mmCIF file of C-alpha atoms and ligand atoms in Angstrom:
data_model
loop_
_atom_site.group_PDB
_atom_site.id
_atom_site.type_symbol
_atom_site.label_atom_id
_atom_site.label_comp_id
_atom_site.label_asym_id
_atom_site.label_seq_id
_atom_site.Cartn_x
_atom_site.Cartn_y
_atom_site.Cartn_z
ATOM 1 C CA UNK I 30 14.690 17.011 9.503
ATOM 2 C CA UNK I 31 12.764 15.462 7.807
ATOM 3 C CA UNK I 32 11.575 16.781 4.435
ATOM 4 C CA UNK I 33 8.821 18.185 3.021
ATOM 5 C CA UNK I 34 7.687 17.513 6.797
ATOM 6 C CA UNK I 35 3.890 18.472 6.892
ATOM 7 C CA UNK I 36 2.753 21.408 9.570
ATOM 8 C CA UNK I 37 0.007 22.313 11.777
ATOM 9 C CA UNK I 38 -0.465 25.936 12.340
ATOM 10 C CA UNK I 39 -1.348 25.741 15.600
ATOM 11 C CA UNK I 40 -4.447 29.789 15.884
ATOM 12 C CA UNK I 41 -6.539 30.431 19.038
ATOM 13 C CA UNK I 42 -9.649 32.780 18.635
ATOM 14 C CA UNK I 43 -11.745 33.592 21.521
ATOM 15 C CA UNK I 44 -14.827 35.322 20.075
ATOM 16 C CA UNK I 45 -12.735 36.479 16.874
ATOM 17 C CA UNK I 46 -15.663 37.049 13.970
ATOM 18 C CA UNK I 47 -14.633 40.165 13.099
ATOM 19 C CA UNK I 48 -10.565 39.160 12.332
ATOM 20 C CA UNK I 49 -10.813 35.061 11.080
ATOM 21 C CA UNK I 50 -12.702 36.463 7.503
ATOM 22 C CA UNK I 51 -9.759 38.987 7.352
ATOM 23 C CA UNK I 52 -6.304 36.578 8.198
ATOM 24 C CA UNK I 53 -7.228 32.242 7.335
ATOM 25 C CA UNK I 54 -6.781 33.845 3.190
ATOM 26 C CA UNK I 55 -3.173 35.671 4.734
ATOM 27 C CA UNK I 56 -2.193 31.809 6.447
ATOM 28 C CA UNK I 57 -3.326 30.390 3.724
ATOM 29 C CA UNK I 58 -1.635 31.961 0.917
ATOM 30 C CA UNK I 59 1.407 31.331 3.315
ATOM 31 C CA UNK I 60 1.179 28.098 3.510
ATOM 32 C CA UNK I 61 0.056 27.986 0.063
ATOM 33 C CA UNK I 62 3.293 29.377 -0.291
ATOM 34 C CA UNK I 63 5.478 26.952 1.934
ATOM 35 C CA UNK I 64 4.218 24.045 0.104
ATOM 36 C CA UNK I 65 4.935 25.547 -3.753
ATOM 37 C CA UNK I 66 8.515 26.130 -1.976
ATOM 38 C CA UNK I 67 8.776 22.480 -1.362
ATOM 39 C CA UNK I 68 9.319 23.812 2.652
ATOM 40 C CA UNK I 69 6.327 21.702 3.811
ATOM 41 C CA UNK I 70 4.268 19.384 2.582
ATOM 42 C CA UNK I 71 0.734 19.472 0.909
ATOM 43 C CA UNK I 72 -0.701 17.601 3.782
ATOM 44 C CA UNK I 73 0.267 20.823 6.197
ATOM 45 C CA UNK I 74 -2.538 22.172 7.950
ATOM 46 C CA UNK I 75 -4.029 24.947 9.697
ATOM 47 C CA UNK I 76 -5.684 24.227 12.916
ATOM 48 C CA UNK I 77 -8.280 27.447 14.669
ATOM 49 C CA UNK I 78 -8.514 26.103 18.490
ATOM 50 C CA UNK I 79 -12.376 28.173 19.249
ATOM 51 C CA UNK I 80 -11.590 28.370 23.029
ATOM 52 C CA UNK I 81 -15.348 28.702 23.511
ATOM 53 C CA UNK I 82 -16.151 31.929 22.093
ATOM 54 C CA UNK I 83 -19.608 32.977 22.556
ATOM 55 C CA UNK I 84 -20.276 34.491 18.954
ATOM 56 C CA UNK I 85 -20.013 32.783 15.317
ATOM 57 C CA UNK I 86 -16.469 31.834 15.474
ATOM 58 C CA UNK I 87 -17.392 28.503 15.680
ATOM 59 C CA UNK I 88 -19.184 29.085 12.163
ATOM 60 C CA UNK I 89 -16.804 30.935 10.706
ATOM 61 C CA UNK I 90 -14.201 28.425 11.506
ATOM 62 C CA UNK I 91 -16.562 25.385 9.652
ATOM 63 C CA UNK I 92 -17.013 27.604 6.869
ATOM 64 C CA UNK I 93 -13.020 28.127 6.460
ATOM 65 C CA UNK I 94 -13.264 23.974 6.437
ATOM 66 C CA UNK I 95 -15.893 23.520 4.568
ATOM 67 C CA UNK I 96 -13.953 25.603 1.339
ATOM 68 C CA UNK I 97 -9.922 24.809 1.646
ATOM 69 C CA UNK I 98 -9.407 21.255 3.092
ATOM 70 C CA UNK I 99 -5.849 23.240 4.372
ATOM 71 C CA UNK I 100 -8.229 24.492 7.494
ATOM 72 C CA UNK I 101 -9.124 22.708 10.528
ATOM 73 C CA UNK I 102 -10.665 23.447 13.633
ATOM 74 C CA UNK I 103 -11.665 22.154 17.231
ATOM 75 C CA UNK I 104 -13.740 23.685 19.818
ATOM 76 C CA UNK I 105 -13.180 23.631 23.495
ATOM 77 C CA UNK I 106 -15.709 23.140 25.576
ATOM 78 C CA UNK I 107 -15.533 26.762 27.658
ATOM 79 C CA UNK I 108 -13.081 29.261 27.380
ATOM 80 C CA UNK I 109 -11.161 27.999 28.892
ATOM 81 C CA UNK I 110 -7.864 30.856 28.525
ATOM 82 C CA UNK I 111 -5.038 31.891 25.825
ATOM 83 C CA UNK I 112 -2.465 28.815 26.617
ATOM 84 C CA UNK I 113 -4.653 25.960 27.824
ATOM 85 C CA UNK I 114 -5.807 27.284 23.781
ATOM 86 C CA UNK I 115 -3.087 26.873 22.442
ATOM 87 C CA UNK I 116 -1.757 22.998 24.096
ATOM 88 C CA UNK I 117 -5.296 21.665 23.200
ATOM 89 C CA UNK I 118 -4.185 22.599 19.741
ATOM 90 C CA UNK I 119 -0.588 21.361 19.514
ATOM 91 C CA UNK I 120 -1.738 18.215 21.255
ATOM 92 C CA UNK I 121 -3.702 17.879 18.455
ATOM 93 C CA UNK I 122 -1.092 18.504 15.744
ATOM 94 C CA UNK I 123 1.213 16.349 17.712
ATOM 95 C CA UNK I 124 -1.095 13.736 16.027
ATOM 96 C CA UNK I 125 -0.353 14.253 12.619
ATOM 97 C CA UNK I 126 2.387 17.057 11.918
ATOM 98 C CA UNK I 127 5.503 17.129 12.462
ATOM 99 C CA UNK I 128 5.986 20.295 13.662
ATOM 100 C CA UNK I 129 4.188 22.894 14.653
ATOM 101 C CA UNK I 130 3.763 26.776 14.736
ATOM 102 C CA UNK I 131 1.436 28.538 17.363
ATOM 103 C CA UNK I 132 -0.024 31.325 16.506
ATOM 104 C CA UNK I 133 -2.503 34.626 17.299
ATOM 105 C CA UNK I 134 -4.574 34.330 14.914
ATOM 106 C CA UNK I 135 -5.283 38.729 15.062
ATOM 107 C CA UNK I 136 -2.365 38.856 12.116
ATOM 108 C CA UNK I 137 -0.322 40.480 15.322
ATOM 109 C CA UNK I 138 2.014 37.926 15.057
ATOM 110 C CA UNK I 139 3.738 38.705 11.296
ATOM 111 C CA UNK I 140 2.607 35.669 9.462
ATOM 112 C CA UNK I 141 5.254 35.681 6.948
ATOM 113 C CA UNK I 142 8.219 35.226 9.546
ATOM 114 C CA UNK I 143 6.123 31.105 8.892
ATOM 115 C CA UNK I 144 8.687 30.227 6.665
ATOM 116 C CA UNK I 145 11.693 31.846 7.864
ATOM 117 C CA UNK I 146 10.972 29.146 10.944
ATOM 118 C CA UNK I 147 10.113 26.578 8.817
ATOM 119 C CA UNK I 148 13.686 27.128 7.091
ATOM 120 C CA UNK I 149 15.337 27.295 10.474
ATOM 121 C CA UNK I 150 13.248 24.216 11.803
ATOM 122 C CA UNK I 151 15.094 22.643 8.241
ATOM 123 C CA UNK I 152 19.158 23.184 9.300
ATOM 124 C CA UNK I 153 18.394 21.750 12.187
ATOM 125 C CA UNK I 154 16.432 23.535 15.346
ATOM 126 C CA UNK I 155 13.947 21.746 16.795
ATOM 127 C CA UNK I 156 12.370 25.289 18.458
ATOM 128 C CA UNK I 157 12.105 28.500 16.433
ATOM 129 C CA UNK I 158 11.106 31.268 18.763
ATOM 130 C CA UNK I 159 9.417 33.939 16.917
ATOM 131 C CA UNK I 160 11.462 37.361 18.704
ATOM 132 C CA UNK I 161 10.109 40.693 18.614
ATOM 133 C CA UNK I 162 12.694 43.166 16.549
ATOM 134 C CA UNK I 163 10.673 45.922 18.494
ATOM 135 C CA UNK I 164 7.969 46.754 20.404
ATOM 136 C CA UNK I 165 6.769 50.747 18.346
ATOM 137 C CA UNK I 166 3.889 49.029 17.938
ATOM 138 C CA UNK I 167 3.093 49.226 22.555
ATOM 139 C CA UNK I 168 2.579 51.748 24.394
ATOM 140 C CA UNK I 169 5.084 52.782 26.152
ATOM 141 C CA UNK I 170 3.108 51.308 29.466
ATOM 142 C CA UNK I 171 3.026 47.702 27.688
ATOM 143 C CA UNK I 172 6.422 48.144 26.592
ATOM 144 C CA UNK I 173 7.812 49.242 30.062
ATOM 145 C CA UNK I 174 6.204 46.425 32.136
ATOM 146 C CA UNK I 175 6.713 43.674 29.185
ATOM 147 C CA UNK I 176 10.140 44.627 29.552
ATOM 148 C CA UNK I 177 10.975 44.960 32.881
ATOM 149 C CA UNK I 178 9.036 41.668 33.359
ATOM 150 C CA UNK I 179 11.557 39.818 31.398
ATOM 151 C CA UNK I 180 14.308 41.124 33.570
ATOM 152 C CA UNK I 181 12.395 40.017 36.698
ATOM 153 C CA UNK I 182 11.598 36.970 35.754
ATOM 154 C CA UNK I 183 15.363 36.379 35.019
ATOM 155 C CA UNK I 184 16.440 37.464 38.011
ATOM 156 C CA UNK I 185 14.353 35.069 39.695
ATOM 157 C CA UNK I 186 16.198 32.821 37.092
ATOM 158 C CA UNK I 187 13.327 31.628 35.228
ATOM 159 C CA UNK I 188 14.678 31.161 31.632
ATOM 160 C CA UNK I 189 13.149 32.807 29.186
ATOM 161 C CA UNK I 190 13.760 34.370 25.288
ATOM 162 C CA UNK I 191 13.317 37.914 25.638
ATOM 163 C CA UNK I 192 11.266 39.261 24.104
ATOM 164 C CA UNK I 193 8.964 36.173 22.609
ATOM 165 C CA UNK I 194 5.338 35.353 23.421
ATOM 166 C CA UNK I 195 3.907 32.375 22.265
ATOM 167 C CA UNK I 196 4.401 33.089 18.065
ATOM 168 C CA UNK I 197 7.040 29.943 17.659
ATOM 169 C CA UNK I 198 7.838 26.758 15.773
ATOM 170 C CA UNK I 199 8.236 22.983 17.798
ATOM 171 C CA UNK I 200 8.703 19.775 15.908
ATOM 172 C CA UNK I 201 7.018 16.796 16.969
ATOM 173 C CA UNK I 202 9.635 15.405 19.452
ATOM 174 C CA UNK I 203 9.704 19.044 22.082
ATOM 175 C CA UNK I 204 5.391 18.416 21.693
ATOM 176 C CA UNK I 205 5.850 14.647 22.168
ATOM 177 C CA UNK I 206 8.108 15.798 25.605
ATOM 178 C CA UNK I 207 5.868 18.536 26.026
ATOM 179 C CA UNK I 208 3.299 16.468 27.121
ATOM 180 C CA UNK I 209 4.932 14.535 29.353
ATOM 181 C CA UNK I 210 4.651 17.737 31.478
ATOM 182 C CA UNK I 211 1.386 18.029 33.547
ATOM 183 C CA UNK I 212 0.794 21.409 34.723
ATOM 184 C CA UNK I 213 -2.529 23.115 34.342
ATOM 185 C CA UNK I 214 -1.108 26.384 35.327
ATOM 186 C CA UNK I 215 0.533 27.089 32.243
ATOM 187 C CA UNK I 216 2.940 29.144 31.487
ATOM 188 C CA UNK I 217 4.257 27.845 27.857
ATOM 189 C CA UNK I 218 7.221 30.476 27.283
ATOM 190 C CA UNK I 219 8.934 28.925 30.053
ATOM 191 C CA UNK I 220 7.986 25.657 29.714
ATOM 192 C CA UNK I 221 10.017 25.456 25.662
ATOM 193 C CA UNK I 222 13.275 26.067 27.031
ATOM 194 C CA UNK I 223 12.425 23.419 29.755
ATOM 195 C CA UNK I 224 11.844 21.024 27.795
ATOM 196 C CA UNK I 225 15.867 21.910 25.269
ATOM 197 C CA UNK I 226 16.557 20.306 22.461
ATOM 198 C CA UNK I 227 18.271 22.546 19.889
ATOM 199 C CA UNK I 228 16.765 26.206 20.178
ATOM 200 C CA UNK I 229 16.626 29.307 17.641
ATOM 201 C CA UNK I 230 15.710 32.705 16.975
ATOM 202 C CA UNK I 231 14.262 34.483 14.630
ATOM 203 C CA UNK I 232 12.909 37.880 13.984
ATOM 204 C CA UNK I 233 9.798 39.674 13.623
ATOM 205 C CA UNK I 234 7.890 43.135 13.678
ATOM 206 C CA UNK I 235 4.796 43.262 15.742
ATOM 207 C CA UNK I 236 2.228 44.269 13.790
ATOM 208 C CA UNK I 237 -1.403 46.434 15.023
ATOM 209 C CA UNK I 238 -4.253 44.107 15.097
ATOM 210 C CA UNK I 239 -6.268 43.554 11.943
ATOM 211 C CA UNK I 240 -9.772 43.630 13.368
ATOM 212 C CA UNK I 241 -11.395 42.912 16.400
ATOM 213 C CA UNK I 242 -10.895 44.289 20.661
ATOM 214 C CA UNK I 243 -7.879 42.003 22.748
ATOM 215 C CA UNK I 244 -9.102 40.269 25.064
ATOM 216 C CA UNK I 245 -6.742 40.672 26.752
ATOM 217 C CA UNK I 246 -6.670 43.343 29.328
ATOM 218 C CA UNK I 247 -4.399 44.218 32.383
ATOM 219 C CA UNK I 248 -5.862 41.927 34.642
ATOM 220 C CA UNK I 249 -5.672 38.878 32.463
ATOM 221 C CA UNK I 250 -1.547 39.903 32.085
ATOM 222 C CA UNK I 251 -1.219 40.234 35.868
ATOM 223 C CA UNK I 252 -2.385 37.037 36.067
ATOM 224 C CA UNK I 253 -0.161 35.393 33.627
ATOM 225 C CA UNK I 254 2.331 37.216 34.485
ATOM 226 C CA UNK I 255 2.014 35.825 38.331
ATOM 227 C CA UNK I 256 1.521 32.640 36.547
ATOM 228 C CA UNK I 257 5.314 32.849 35.276
ATOM 229 C CA UNK I 258 6.588 33.833 37.921
ATOM 230 C CA UNK I 259 5.450 31.215 40.591
ATOM 231 C CA UNK I 260 5.298 28.697 37.627
ATOM 232 C CA UNK I 261 8.592 28.940 36.738
ATOM 233 C CA UNK I 262 10.710 29.916 40.660
ATOM 234 C CA UNK I 263 10.350 29.502 44.381
ATOM 235 C CA UNK I 264 12.722 32.232 44.843
ATOM 236 C CA UNK I 265 10.089 34.527 45.695
ATOM 237 C CA UNK I 266 9.417 31.815 49.123
ATOM 238 C CA UNK I 267 12.788 32.035 49.613
ATOM 239 C CA UNK I 268 13.097 35.772 49.899
ATOM 240 C CA UNK I 269 10.156 36.004 52.451
ATOM 241 C CA UNK I 270 12.098 33.601 54.675
ATOM 242 C CA UNK I 271 15.036 35.449 54.244
ATOM 243 C CA UNK I 272 12.381 38.763 54.980
ATOM 244 C CA UNK I 273 11.633 36.898 57.465
ATOM 245 C CA UNK I 274 14.949 37.021 59.311
ATOM 246 C CA UNK I 275 15.801 40.079 58.880
ATOM 247 C CA UNK I 276 12.662 41.672 60.709
ATOM 248 C CA UNK I 277 13.161 38.468 62.888
ATOM 249 C CA UNK I 278 16.376 40.321 63.653
ATOM 250 C CA UNK I 279 14.926 43.833 64.306
ATOM 251 C CA UNK I 280 12.579 43.083 66.141
ATOM 252 C CA UNK I 281 14.860 41.247 68.539
ATOM 253 C CA UNK I 282 16.937 44.182 69.049
ATOM 254 C CA UNK I 283 13.405 46.201 69.141
ATOM 255 C CA UNK I 284 13.072 44.308 72.227
ATOM 256 C CA UNK I 285 16.439 44.732 73.875
ATOM 257 C CA UNK I 286 15.966 48.046 72.971
ATOM 258 C CA UNK I 287 12.364 48.564 75.255
ATOM 259 C CA UNK I 288 13.584 46.256 77.954
ATOM 260 C CA UNK I 289 16.528 48.365 78.530
ATOM 261 C CA UNK I 290 14.336 51.802 78.364
ATOM 262 C CA UNK I 291 12.300 50.069 80.475
ATOM 263 C CA UNK I 292 14.558 49.555 82.687
ATOM 264 C CA UNK I 293 16.519 53.033 82.467
ATOM 265 C CA UNK I 294 12.526 54.325 83.545
ATOM 266 C CA UNK I 295 12.265 55.841 79.607
ATOM 267 C CA UNK I 296 9.217 53.682 78.803
ATOM 268 C CA UNK I 297 5.810 55.905 79.162
ATOM 269 C CA UNK I 298 6.784 57.566 75.231
ATOM 270 C CA UNK I 299 7.468 54.599 73.621
ATOM 271 C CA UNK I 300 3.814 54.886 72.205
ATOM 272 C CA UNK I 301 4.644 55.468 68.851
ATOM 273 C CA UNK I 302 8.114 53.427 68.562
ATOM 274 C CA UNK I 303 5.668 50.118 69.444
ATOM 275 C CA UNK I 304 2.990 51.505 66.868
ATOM 276 C CA UNK I 305 5.404 51.145 63.835
ATOM 277 C CA UNK I 306 7.362 48.592 64.482
ATOM 278 C CA UNK I 307 3.363 46.527 65.416
ATOM 279 C CA UNK I 308 2.637 47.836 61.910
ATOM 280 C CA UNK I 309 5.982 46.848 59.879
ATOM 281 C CA UNK I 310 5.506 43.732 61.246
ATOM 282 C CA UNK I 311 2.173 42.866 60.389
ATOM 283 C CA UNK I 312 2.593 44.429 57.371
ATOM 284 C CA UNK I 313 5.399 42.210 56.558
ATOM 285 C CA UNK I 314 3.676 39.147 57.903
ATOM 286 C CA UNK I 315 0.682 39.611 55.864
ATOM 287 C CA UNK I 316 2.844 39.994 52.505
ATOM 288 C CA UNK I 317 4.743 36.539 53.294
ATOM 289 C CA UNK I 318 1.595 34.896 54.048
ATOM 290 C CA UNK I 319 -0.125 35.665 50.800
ATOM 291 C CA UNK I 320 2.983 35.206 48.584
ATOM 292 C CA UNK I 321 3.388 31.448 50.074
ATOM 293 C CA UNK I 322 -0.544 31.611 49.860
ATOM 294 C CA UNK I 323 0.312 31.729 46.415
ATOM 295 C CA UNK I 324 1.957 28.796 45.822
ATOM 296 C CA UNK I 325 -0.296 26.561 48.312
ATOM 297 C CA UNK I 326 -3.677 28.011 46.073
ATOM 298 C CA UNK I 327 -0.774 26.845 43.648
ATOM 299 C CA UNK I 328 -0.146 23.317 44.151
ATOM 300 C CA UNK I 329 -3.851 22.712 45.661
ATOM 301 C CA UNK I 330 -4.806 23.728 41.607
ATOM 302 C CA UNK I 331 -2.476 21.143 40.269
ATOM 303 C CA UNK I 332 -3.044 18.198 42.794
ATOM 304 C CA UNK I 333 -6.254 18.096 41.290
ATOM 305 C CA UNK I 334 -4.725 16.704 38.097
ATOM 306 C CA UNK I 335 -7.366 18.198 36.210
ATOM 307 C CA UNK I 336 -7.743 18.705 32.087
ATOM 308 C CA UNK I 337 -6.300 20.878 30.258
ATOM 309 C CA UNK I 338 -8.751 21.210 27.881
ATOM 310 C CA UNK I 339 -11.559 19.422 26.399
ATOM 311 C CA UNK I 340 -12.638 19.082 23.334
ATOM 312 C CA UNK I 341 -16.441 19.274 22.256
ATOM 313 C CA UNK I 342 -16.550 19.456 18.308
ATOM 314 C CA UNK I 343 -14.226 19.408 15.427
ATOM 315 C CA UNK I 344 -13.793 19.840 11.718
ATOM 316 C CA UNK I 345 -13.047 16.923 9.530
ATOM 317 C CA UNK I 346 -9.113 17.085 9.530
HETATM 318 N N1 UDP Y 420 -7.503 34.075 22.702
HETATM 319 C C1 UDP Y 420 -8.264 32.719 23.349
HETATM 320 N N2 UDP Y 420 -8.478 32.535 24.812
HETATM 321 C C2 UDP Y 420 -8.513 33.875 25.600
HETATM 322 C C3 UDP Y 420 -8.026 34.758 25.435
HETATM 323 C C4 UDP Y 420 -7.410 34.728 23.626
HETATM 324 O O1 UDP Y 420 -7.947 32.198 22.903
HETATM 325 O O2 UDP Y 420 -9.539 33.517 26.694
HETATM 326 C C5 UDP Y 420 -6.825 34.397 22.251
HETATM 327 C C6 UDP Y 420 -7.137 35.542 21.579
HETATM 328 O O3 UDP Y 420 -8.335 34.866 19.608
HETATM 329 C C7 UDP Y 420 -5.575 35.469 19.738
HETATM 330 C C8 UDP Y 420 -4.901 35.360 21.468
HETATM 331 O O4 UDP Y 420 -5.457 34.036 21.912
HETATM 332 O O5 UDP Y 420 -5.975 34.439 18.755
HETATM 333 C C9 UDP Y 420 -4.315 36.510 21.813
HETATM 334 O O6 UDP Y 420 -5.101 37.899 22.173
HETATM 335 P P1 UDP Y 420 -5.257 38.898 21.992
HETATM 336 O O7 UDP Y 420 -4.772 38.850 20.683
HETATM 337 O O8 UDP Y 420 -6.900 39.631 22.746
HETATM 338 O O9 UDP Y 420 -4.194 39.573 22.601
HETATM 339 P P2 UDP Y 420 -3.285 40.364 22.916
HETATM 340 O O10 UDP Y 420 -1.988 40.240 21.188
HETATM 341 O O11 UDP Y 420 -4.142 42.110 22.560
HETATM 342 O O12 UDP Y 420 -2.236 40.594 23.969
HETATM 343 MG MG1 MG Y 421 -3.444 40.599 19.846
#
């Protein structure tokens, strides 16, 4: 591993005018500490990615960039969501940095864990995953759904690091490899294990958000969860096929039963069972079509090869 690497801390920010002034000095302090300890080069940068904010986030980023040369920023032409903001930042980082760390801007990802990540990188790891040591700051609902989700992903054969979100270090060669993954529906935490290279984990405490509000309502969380499964696994489609087979066999037996009932003269009392079968088969078909439709829809979106991010403005670097 390169000594004294140039680090780029990639921080997505969407409508974060309240929290940026609080966390920016903390990021800078941590970076300066790493520079003084000789862990990273003084050429390192803290790169904000304004994800098409509607508030004064971009003004704040510009002010930071003029205050200290370590700060810089890019602005997306519109809001594209957290995952796309992170990839935009990582691809920008790849241009000038040897390593990049992606982190949320709200202080929830423990800023002081970056030092440990860099140390582990210097020991020879290309990817260092930040893993939450506990979920005590989460509500019971979030904890339960998040942990169940990781288990479901594992069951589907998708490789993800348990309790790791998007706080991670990646080396330049990992970013270079990542740039050849062209999907638009991003689920980054599933892509890094696919890229490969030596990796390790660093555990950290997840804090409360320091100011402002979360931009991840349940609907966005569910969308990301669904993207995760459909990006990494086609087992649901296979499950539909198996379900179809089972239902077909059951229906076939039902038909034989109906024919026998008819032949033996017990046919009239069959209304309830007929209705049940029709409803059941109809329901299963609709669910199956829905699941297949998800994949067809996704294929359609991917087939357009639309850009994953469009940068409209830049601070100087
Ligand atoms: N974020 C973004 N674009 C979005 C939503 C969120 O860039 O459309 C950023 C946000 O500014 C923050 C990070 O993604 O830095 C995580 O978002 P948030 O803290 O709102 O989510 P939570 O931590 O509550 O899951
Ligand atoms: Mg947050």
